[in-house]
mmCIF file of N, CA and C in Angstrom:
data_model
loop_
_atom_site.group_PDB
_atom_site.id
_atom_site.type_symbol
_atom_site.label_atom_id
_atom_site.label_comp_id
_atom_site.label_asym_id
_atom_site.label_seq_id
_atom_site.Cartn_x
_atom_site.Cartn_y
_atom_site.Cartn_z
ATOM 1 N N UNK L 1 12.316 6.717 23.131
ATOM 2 C CA UNK L 1 12.422 7.946 22.406
ATOM 3 C C UNK L 1 12.284 7.641 20.939
ATOM 4 N N UNK L 2 11.555 8.637 20.219
ATOM 5 C CA UNK L 2 11.360 8.005 18.944
ATOM 6 C C UNK L 2 11.338 9.391 18.113
ATOM 7 N N UNK L 3 11.981 9.409 17.131
ATOM 8 C CA UNK L 3 12.271 10.539 15.927
ATOM 9 C C UNK L 3 11.624 10.119 14.741
ATOM 10 N N UNK L 4 10.683 11.021 14.120
ATOM 11 C CA UNK L 4 10.279 10.692 12.932
ATOM 12 C C UNK L 4 10.342 11.972 11.988
ATOM 13 N N UNK L 5 11.045 11.488 10.837
ATOM 14 C CA UNK L 5 11.491 12.482 9.887
ATOM 15 C C UNK L 5 10.218 12.577 8.742
ATOM 16 N N UNK L 6 9.999 13.817 8.444
ATOM 17 C CA UNK L 6 9.035 13.784 7.195
ATOM 18 C C UNK L 6 9.316 14.803 6.177
ATOM 19 N N UNK L 7 8.670 15.256 5.002
ATOM 20 C CA UNK L 7 9.069 16.259 4.287
ATOM 21 C C UNK L 7 9.668 15.760 3.139
ATOM 22 N N UNK L 8 10.480 14.594 3.048
ATOM 23 C CA UNK L 8 11.313 14.480 1.957
ATOM 24 C C UNK L 8 10.596 13.944 0.561
ATOM 25 N N UNK L 9 11.361 13.790 -0.386
ATOM 26 C CA UNK L 9 10.916 13.252 -1.452
ATOM 27 C C UNK L 9 11.633 13.765 -2.823
ATOM 28 N N UNK L 10 11.111 13.824 -3.908
ATOM 29 C CA UNK L 10 11.575 14.234 -5.105
ATOM 30 C C UNK L 10 11.553 15.862 -5.326
ATOM 31 N N UNK L 11 12.591 16.576 -5.566
ATOM 32 C CA UNK L 11 12.712 17.917 -5.917
ATOM 33 C C UNK L 11 13.432 18.066 -6.929
ATOM 34 N N UNK L 12 13.078 19.219 -7.842
ATOM 35 C CA UNK L 12 13.948 19.470 -8.926
ATOM 36 C C UNK L 12 15.274 20.354 -8.395
ATOM 37 N N UNK L 13 15.982 20.423 -9.468
ATOM 38 C CA UNK L 13 17.342 21.192 -9.206
ATOM 39 C C UNK L 13 16.893 22.715 -9.060
ATOM 40 N N UNK L 14 17.356 23.284 -7.956
ATOM 41 C CA UNK L 14 17.026 24.746 -7.766
ATOM 42 C C UNK L 14 16.009 24.874 -6.789
ATOM 43 N N UNK L 15 15.167 23.850 -6.562
ATOM 44 C CA UNK L 15 13.908 23.986 -5.723
ATOM 45 C C UNK L 15 14.227 23.927 -4.267
ATOM 46 N N UNK L 16 13.219 23.854 -3.504
ATOM 47 C CA UNK L 16 13.497 23.911 -2.073
ATOM 48 C C UNK L 16 12.518 22.739 -1.438
ATOM 49 N N UNK L 17 12.788 22.677 -0.122
ATOM 50 C CA UNK L 17 12.115 21.800 0.827
ATOM 51 C C UNK L 17 12.189 21.911 2.123
ATOM 52 N N UNK L 18 11.399 21.321 2.981
ATOM 53 C CA UNK L 18 11.307 21.602 4.374
ATOM 54 C C UNK L 18 11.109 20.040 4.894
ATOM 55 N N UNK L 19 12.387 19.706 5.795
ATOM 56 C CA UNK L 19 12.082 18.404 6.456
ATOM 57 C C UNK L 19 11.809 18.874 7.918
ATOM 58 N N UNK L 20 11.091 17.883 8.473
ATOM 59 C CA UNK L 20 10.586 17.874 9.670
ATOM 60 C C UNK L 20 10.885 16.629 10.616
ATOM 61 N N UNK L 21 11.147 16.990 11.826
ATOM 62 C CA UNK L 21 11.580 15.712 12.786
ATOM 63 C C UNK L 21 10.676 16.091 14.198
ATOM 64 N N UNK L 22 9.887 15.143 14.137
ATOM 65 C CA UNK L 22 8.898 15.194 15.386
ATOM 66 C C UNK L 22 9.739 13.976 16.465
ATOM 67 N N UNK L 23 9.667 14.498 17.469
ATOM 68 C CA UNK L 23 10.479 13.925 18.550
ATOM 69 C C UNK L 23 9.499 13.585 19.796
ATOM 70 N N UNK L 24 9.630 12.528 20.234
ATOM 71 C CA UNK L 24 8.676 11.981 21.468
ATOM 72 C C UNK L 24 9.387 11.194 22.185
ATOM 73 N N UNK L 25 9.072 11.347 23.407
ATOM 74 C CA UNK L 25 9.787 10.663 24.623
ATOM 75 C C UNK L 25 11.070 11.147 25.078
ATOM 76 N N UNK L 26 11.449 12.394 24.781
ATOM 77 C CA UNK L 26 12.572 12.981 25.341
ATOM 78 C C UNK L 26 12.620 14.452 25.546
ATOM 79 N N UNK L 27 13.478 14.950 26.366
ATOM 80 C CA UNK L 27 13.557 16.185 26.687
ATOM 81 C C UNK L 27 13.741 17.249 25.528
ATOM 82 N N UNK L 28 12.658 17.428 24.842
ATOM 83 C CA UNK L 28 12.930 18.242 23.539
ATOM 84 C C UNK L 28 13.608 19.703 24.130
ATOM 85 N N UNK L 29 13.005 20.270 25.047
ATOM 86 C CA UNK L 29 13.435 21.541 25.462
ATOM 87 C C UNK L 29 14.683 21.721 25.944
ATOM 88 N N UNK L 30 15.465 20.775 26.265
ATOM 89 C CA UNK L 30 16.917 20.553 26.835
ATOM 90 C C UNK L 30 17.498 19.818 26.090
ATOM 91 N N UNK L 31 17.765 20.227 24.588
ATOM 92 C CA UNK L 31 18.574 19.017 23.926
ATOM 93 C C UNK L 31 19.430 19.843 22.837
ATOM 94 N N UNK L 32 19.997 19.059 22.058
ATOM 95 C CA UNK L 32 20.424 19.516 20.460
ATOM 96 C C UNK L 32 19.750 18.453 19.599
ATOM 97 N N UNK L 33 19.431 19.025 18.446
ATOM 98 C CA UNK L 33 18.826 18.383 17.403
ATOM 99 C C UNK L 33 19.776 18.522 16.230
ATOM 100 N N UNK L 34 20.205 17.505 15.741
ATOM 101 C CA UNK L 34 21.108 17.473 14.620
ATOM 102 C C UNK L 34 20.634 16.976 13.401
ATOM 103 N N UNK L 35 20.927 17.483 12.292
ATOM 104 C CA UNK L 35 20.457 16.956 10.858
ATOM 105 C C UNK L 35 21.660 16.443 10.328
ATOM 106 N N UNK L 36 21.551 15.283 9.683
ATOM 107 C CA UNK L 36 22.653 14.621 8.910
ATOM 108 C C UNK L 36 22.270 14.076 7.716
ATOM 109 N N UNK L 37 23.077 13.655 6.973
ATOM 110 C CA UNK L 37 22.608 13.064 5.671
ATOM 111 C C UNK L 37 23.969 11.856 5.136
ATOM 112 N N UNK L 38 23.395 11.053 4.490
ATOM 113 C CA UNK L 38 24.292 10.068 3.607
ATOM 114 C C UNK L 38 23.877 9.650 2.419
ATOM 115 N N UNK L 39 24.760 10.138 1.492
ATOM 116 C CA UNK L 39 24.662 10.234 -0.037
ATOM 117 C C UNK L 39 24.957 8.522 -0.336
ATOM 118 N N UNK L 40 24.528 8.111 -1.344
ATOM 119 C CA UNK L 40 24.961 6.566 -1.716
ATOM 120 C C UNK L 40 26.521 6.621 -1.863
ATOM 121 N N UNK L 41 26.900 5.458 -1.333
ATOM 122 C CA UNK L 41 28.330 5.236 -1.541
ATOM 123 C C UNK L 41 29.161 5.952 -0.529
ATOM 124 N N UNK L 42 28.644 7.174 0.096
ATOM 125 C CA UNK L 42 29.476 8.003 1.024
ATOM 126 C C UNK L 42 29.256 7.953 2.428
ATOM 127 N N UNK L 43 30.253 8.454 3.123
ATOM 128 C CA UNK L 43 29.825 8.554 4.987
ATOM 129 C C UNK L 43 28.801 9.446 5.146
ATOM 130 N N UNK L 44 28.346 9.447 6.306
ATOM 131 C CA UNK L 44 27.310 10.259 6.870
ATOM 132 C C UNK L 44 28.062 11.695 7.251
ATOM 133 N N UNK L 45 27.384 12.508 6.798
ATOM 134 C CA UNK L 45 27.979 14.197 7.172
ATOM 135 C C UNK L 45 26.870 14.595 7.902
ATOM 136 N N UNK L 46 27.294 15.585 8.884
ATOM 137 C CA UNK L 46 26.590 16.533 9.776
ATOM 138 C C UNK L 46 26.148 17.398 8.765
ATOM 139 N N UNK L 47 24.701 17.953 8.745
ATOM 140 C CA UNK L 47 24.392 19.101 7.982
ATOM 141 C C UNK L 47 24.149 20.224 8.759
ATOM 142 N N UNK L 48 23.311 20.144 9.756
ATOM 143 C CA UNK L 48 23.338 21.398 10.810
ATOM 144 C C UNK L 48 22.611 20.892 12.009
ATOM 145 N N UNK L 49 22.629 21.801 13.003
ATOM 146 C CA UNK L 49 22.287 21.470 14.501
ATOM 147 C C UNK L 49 21.600 22.648 15.088
ATOM 148 N N UNK L 50 20.755 22.461 16.144
ATOM 149 C CA UNK L 50 20.174 23.599 16.818
ATOM 150 C C UNK L 50 20.271 23.133 18.369
ATOM 151 N N UNK L 51 20.351 24.035 19.123
ATOM 152 C CA UNK L 51 20.327 23.773 20.569
ATOM 153 C C UNK L 51 19.012 24.398 21.144
ATOM 154 N N UNK L 52 18.279 23.721 22.114
ATOM 155 C CA UNK L 52 17.158 24.052 22.732
ATOM 156 C C UNK L 52 17.427 23.930 24.401
ATOM 157 N N UNK L 53 17.079 25.121 24.997
ATOM 158 C CA UNK L 53 16.758 26.471 24.477
ATOM 159 C C UNK L 53 17.900 27.221 23.905
ATOM 160 N N UNK L 54 17.491 28.469 23.475
ATOM 161 C CA UNK L 54 18.766 29.373 23.114
ATOM 162 C C UNK L 54 18.871 29.406 21.651
ATOM 163 N N UNK L 55 18.781 28.266 20.874
ATOM 164 C CA UNK L 55 18.251 28.348 19.447
ATOM 165 C C UNK L 55 19.768 28.719 18.790
ATOM 166 N N UNK L 56 20.889 28.081 19.375
ATOM 167 C CA UNK L 56 22.127 28.487 18.831
ATOM 168 C C UNK L 56 22.225 27.373 17.619
ATOM 169 N N UNK L 57 22.612 28.027 16.505
ATOM 170 C CA UNK L 57 22.655 27.119 15.160
ATOM 171 C C UNK L 57 24.063 26.836 14.721
ATOM 172 N N UNK L 58 24.155 25.712 13.646
ATOM 173 C CA UNK L 58 25.336 25.559 13.213
ATOM 174 C C UNK L 58 25.065 24.828 11.753
ATOM 175 N N UNK L 59 26.066 25.051 10.819
ATOM 176 C CA UNK L 59 25.847 24.616 9.439
ATOM 177 C C UNK L 59 27.172 24.094 8.802
ATOM 178 N N UNK L 60 26.898 23.080 8.296
ATOM 179 C CA UNK L 60 28.208 22.668 7.475
ATOM 180 C C UNK L 60 28.274 23.464 6.323
ATOM 181 N N UNK L 61 29.311 23.478 5.663
ATOM 182 C CA UNK L 61 30.012 24.343 4.690
ATOM 183 C C UNK L 61 29.211 24.128 3.512
ATOM 184 N N UNK L 62 28.689 22.883 3.101
ATOM 185 C CA UNK L 62 27.983 22.515 2.087
ATOM 186 C C UNK L 62 26.508 22.912 1.764
ATOM 187 N N UNK L 63 25.949 23.437 3.041
ATOM 188 C CA UNK L 63 24.756 24.032 3.047
ATOM 189 C C UNK L 63 24.815 25.507 3.597
ATOM 190 N N UNK L 64 25.618 26.166 3.998
ATOM 191 C CA UNK L 64 25.705 27.357 4.661
ATOM 192 C C UNK L 64 25.192 28.385 3.522
ATOM 193 N N UNK L 65 24.198 29.008 4.098
ATOM 194 C CA UNK L 65 23.550 30.245 3.294
ATOM 195 C C UNK L 65 22.377 29.507 2.358
ATOM 196 N N UNK L 66 22.271 28.061 2.243
ATOM 197 C CA UNK L 66 21.044 27.508 1.702
ATOM 198 C C UNK L 66 20.088 26.903 2.476
ATOM 199 N N UNK L 67 20.477 26.784 3.850
ATOM 200 C CA UNK L 67 19.790 26.133 4.791
ATOM 201 C C UNK L 67 19.232 26.729 5.975
ATOM 202 N N UNK L 68 18.250 26.584 6.782
ATOM 203 C CA UNK L 68 17.843 27.173 7.960
ATOM 204 C C UNK L 68 17.014 25.987 8.722
ATOM 205 N N UNK L 69 17.810 25.782 10.070
ATOM 206 C CA UNK L 69 17.075 24.979 10.782
ATOM 207 C C UNK L 69 16.407 25.858 11.899
ATOM 208 N N UNK L 70 15.459 25.203 12.369
ATOM 209 C CA UNK L 70 14.683 25.799 13.482
ATOM 210 C C UNK L 70 14.006 24.844 14.328
ATOM 211 N N UNK L 71 13.359 25.244 15.414
ATOM 212 C CA UNK L 71 12.801 24.179 16.229
ATOM 213 C C UNK L 71 11.487 24.807 16.979
ATOM 214 N N UNK L 72 10.446 24.014 17.182
ATOM 215 C CA UNK L 72 9.042 24.480 17.627
ATOM 216 C C UNK L 72 9.020 23.727 19.060
ATOM 217 N N UNK L 73 9.404 24.317 20.183
ATOM 218 C CA UNK L 73 9.295 23.660 21.409
ATOM 219 C C UNK L 73 7.926 23.175 21.669
ATOM 220 N N UNK L 74 7.034 24.037 21.328
ATOM 221 C CA UNK L 74 5.533 23.448 21.672
ATOM 222 C C UNK L 74 4.977 22.274 20.807
ATOM 223 N N UNK L 75 5.795 21.920 19.724
ATOM 224 C CA UNK L 75 5.426 20.770 18.953
ATOM 225 C C UNK L 75 6.505 19.688 19.028
ATOM 226 N N UNK L 76 7.580 20.093 19.981
ATOM 227 C CA UNK L 76 8.484 18.879 19.874
ATOM 228 C C UNK L 76 9.233 18.460 18.482
ATOM 229 N N UNK L 77 9.389 19.678 17.654
ATOM 230 C CA UNK L 77 9.697 19.404 16.209
ATOM 231 C C UNK L 77 10.375 20.322 15.750
ATOM 232 N N UNK L 78 11.526 19.730 15.010
ATOM 233 C CA UNK L 78 12.590 20.615 14.463
ATOM 234 C C UNK L 78 12.515 20.470 13.029
ATOM 235 N N UNK L 79 13.003 21.649 12.448
ATOM 236 C CA UNK L 79 12.718 21.760 10.798
ATOM 237 C C UNK L 79 14.188 22.077 10.160
ATOM 238 N N UNK L 80 14.193 21.586 8.829
ATOM 239 C CA UNK L 80 15.557 22.020 8.158
ATOM 240 C C UNK L 80 15.015 22.372 6.638
ATOM 241 N N UNK L 81 15.055 23.372 6.708
ATOM 242 C CA UNK L 81 14.618 23.996 5.230
ATOM 243 C C UNK L 81 15.843 24.344 4.281
ATOM 244 N N UNK L 82 15.697 23.878 3.147
ATOM 245 C CA UNK L 82 16.750 23.887 2.260
ATOM 246 C C UNK L 82 16.671 24.433 1.006
ATOM 247 N N UNK L 83 17.307 25.576 0.366
ATOM 248 C CA UNK L 83 16.988 25.873 -0.880
ATOM 249 C C UNK L 83 17.988 25.856 -1.956
ATOM 250 N N UNK L 84 17.715 26.066 -3.208
ATOM 251 C CA UNK L 84 18.677 25.840 -4.367
ATOM 252 C C UNK L 84 19.524 24.546 -4.264
ATOM 253 N N UNK L 85 18.527 23.473 -4.223
ATOM 254 C CA UNK L 85 18.973 22.186 -4.255
ATOM 255 C C UNK L 85 19.562 21.654 -5.370
ATOM 256 N N UNK L 86 20.799 21.002 -5.119
ATOM 257 C CA UNK L 86 21.448 20.425 -6.510
ATOM 258 C C UNK L 86 21.420 18.915 -6.120
ATOM 259 N N UNK L 87 21.981 18.024 -7.331
ATOM 260 C CA UNK L 87 22.193 16.739 -7.172
ATOM 261 C C UNK L 87 22.987 16.297 -5.967
ATOM 262 N N UNK L 88 23.961 17.115 -5.645
ATOM 263 C CA UNK L 88 24.723 16.633 -4.650
ATOM 264 C C UNK L 88 23.979 16.832 -3.049
ATOM 265 N N UNK L 89 22.899 17.239 -3.073
ATOM 266 C CA UNK L 89 22.119 17.127 -1.864
ATOM 267 C C UNK L 89 21.151 15.803 -1.878
ATOM 268 N N UNK L 90 21.289 15.044 -2.893
ATOM 269 C CA UNK L 90 20.578 13.718 -2.927
ATOM 270 C C UNK L 90 21.080 12.857 -1.820
ATOM 271 N N UNK L 91 20.418 12.504 -0.765
ATOM 272 C CA UNK L 91 20.881 11.696 0.301
ATOM 273 C C UNK L 91 19.611 11.105 1.207
ATOM 274 N N UNK L 92 19.972 10.475 1.973
ATOM 275 C CA UNK L 92 18.996 10.059 3.168
ATOM 276 C C UNK L 92 19.293 11.020 4.186
ATOM 277 N N UNK L 93 18.406 11.672 4.684
ATOM 278 C CA UNK L 93 18.631 12.678 5.826
ATOM 279 C C UNK L 93 17.898 12.267 6.940
ATOM 280 N N UNK L 94 18.852 12.338 8.156
ATOM 281 C CA UNK L 94 18.365 11.824 9.363
ATOM 282 C C UNK L 94 18.485 12.837 10.482
ATOM 283 N N UNK L 95 17.332 12.825 11.438
ATOM 284 C CA UNK L 95 17.461 13.834 12.545
ATOM 285 C C UNK L 95 18.088 12.843 13.924
ATOM 286 N N UNK L 96 18.792 13.559 14.725
ATOM 287 C CA UNK L 96 18.978 12.832 15.849
ATOM 288 C C UNK L 96 19.026 13.997 17.116
ATOM 289 N N UNK L 97 19.032 13.392 18.267
ATOM 290 C CA UNK L 97 18.854 14.120 19.375
ATOM 291 C C UNK L 97 19.835 13.931 20.358
ATOM 292 N N UNK L 98 20.445 14.832 21.174
ATOM 293 C CA UNK L 98 21.358 14.429 22.068
ATOM 294 C C UNK L 98 21.632 15.798 23.080
ATOM 295 N N UNK L 99 22.649 15.722 23.802
ATOM 296 C CA UNK L 99 22.991 16.833 24.798
ATOM 297 C C UNK L 99 23.675 17.745 24.251
ATOM 298 N N UNK L 100 24.464 17.639 23.103
ATOM 299 C CA UNK L 100 25.337 18.888 22.562
ATOM 300 C C UNK L 100 25.060 18.592 21.047
ATOM 301 N N UNK L 101 25.628 19.475 20.239
ATOM 302 C CA UNK L 101 25.726 19.665 18.834
ATOM 303 C C UNK L 101 26.847 18.414 18.317
ATOM 304 N N UNK L 102 27.600 17.953 19.422
ATOM 305 C CA UNK L 102 28.745 17.193 18.935
ATOM 306 C C UNK L 102 28.091 15.689 18.446
ATOM 307 N N UNK L 103 28.530 15.182 17.045
ATOM 308 C CA UNK L 103 27.916 14.047 16.726
ATOM 309 C C UNK L 103 27.963 12.853 17.703
ATOM 310 N N UNK L 104 29.007 12.766 18.526
ATOM 311 C CA UNK L 104 29.099 12.105 19.419
ATOM 312 C C UNK L 104 28.133 11.879 20.524
ATOM 313 N N UNK L 105 27.557 13.101 20.576
ATOM 314 C CA UNK L 105 26.661 13.372 21.670
ATOM 315 C C UNK L 105 25.155 12.904 21.524
ATOM 316 N N UNK L 106 25.011 12.534 20.322
ATOM 317 C CA UNK L 106 23.662 12.419 19.634
ATOM 318 C C UNK L 106 23.231 11.051 20.093
ATOM 319 N N UNK L 107 22.311 10.868 20.999
ATOM 320 C CA UNK L 107 21.891 9.562 21.313
ATOM 321 C C UNK L 107 20.706 8.749 20.735
ATOM 322 N N UNK L 108 19.988 9.315 20.103
ATOM 323 C CA UNK L 108 18.882 8.593 19.407
ATOM 324 C C UNK L 108 18.775 9.355 18.048
ATOM 325 N N UNK L 109 18.417 8.243 17.250
ATOM 326 C CA UNK L 109 18.219 8.834 15.591
ATOM 327 C C UNK L 109 16.676 8.392 15.180
ATOM 328 N N UNK L 110 16.477 9.222 14.049
ATOM 329 C CA UNK L 110 15.388 8.630 13.382
ATOM 330 C C UNK L 110 15.806 7.745 12.169
ATOM 331 N N UNK L 111 14.731 7.195 11.614
ATOM 332 C CA UNK L 111 15.217 5.968 10.549
ATOM 333 C C UNK L 111 15.376 6.605 9.308
ATOM 334 N N UNK L 112 15.523 8.061 9.220
ATOM 335 C CA UNK L 112 15.752 8.726 7.753
ATOM 336 C C UNK L 112 14.968 8.660 6.680
ATOM 337 N N UNK L 113 15.194 9.774 5.919
ATOM 338 C CA UNK L 113 13.949 9.963 4.839
ATOM 339 C C UNK L 113 14.838 10.274 3.734
ATOM 340 N N UNK L 114 14.352 9.984 2.255
ATOM 341 C CA UNK L 114 15.218 10.177 1.252
ATOM 342 C C UNK L 114 14.680 11.412 0.503
ATOM 343 N N UNK L 115 15.728 12.229 0.262
ATOM 344 C CA UNK L 115 15.709 13.329 -0.711
ATOM 345 C C UNK L 115 16.286 12.988 -2.000
ATOM 346 N N UNK L 116 15.612 13.205 -3.158
ATOM 347 C CA UNK L 116 16.122 13.083 -4.264
ATOM 348 C C UNK L 116 16.061 14.327 -4.992
ATOM 349 N N UNK L 117 17.144 14.831 -5.604
ATOM 350 C CA UNK L 117 17.275 16.069 -6.463
ATOM 351 C C UNK L 117 17.561 15.702 -7.916
ATOM 352 N N UNK L 118 16.789 16.047 -8.706
ATOM 353 C CA UNK L 118 16.835 15.567 -10.162
ATOM 354 C C UNK L 118 16.594 16.934 -10.996
ATOM 355 N N UNK L 119 17.286 17.024 -12.179
ATOM 356 C CA UNK L 119 16.968 18.150 -13.097
ATOM 357 C C UNK L 119 15.917 17.719 -13.982
#
């Protein structure tokens, strides 16, 4: 199983970005895809999660209203769009796949991608 994140980089405060997570070797259509992030010196936090099929979504309080998670089962790819970015969104973002949106149920993880928000 392989997960590859893309779409990170440097973004200005107030800007937007879309992260992608391409999954191979797993049953994408019957899974939960989670996005997590880890800021320097901090613990890893859950950001958002989506179930396939069904598209049930969840968001952490710190991105709710600013983020949209989606998945394209034809492409085995999940997305996380984030708007109105601020410095606190600077982190390495990881995607993971598992059986449910419980963090403990995530079985495989990507290597992560850095998002830096600067003024």
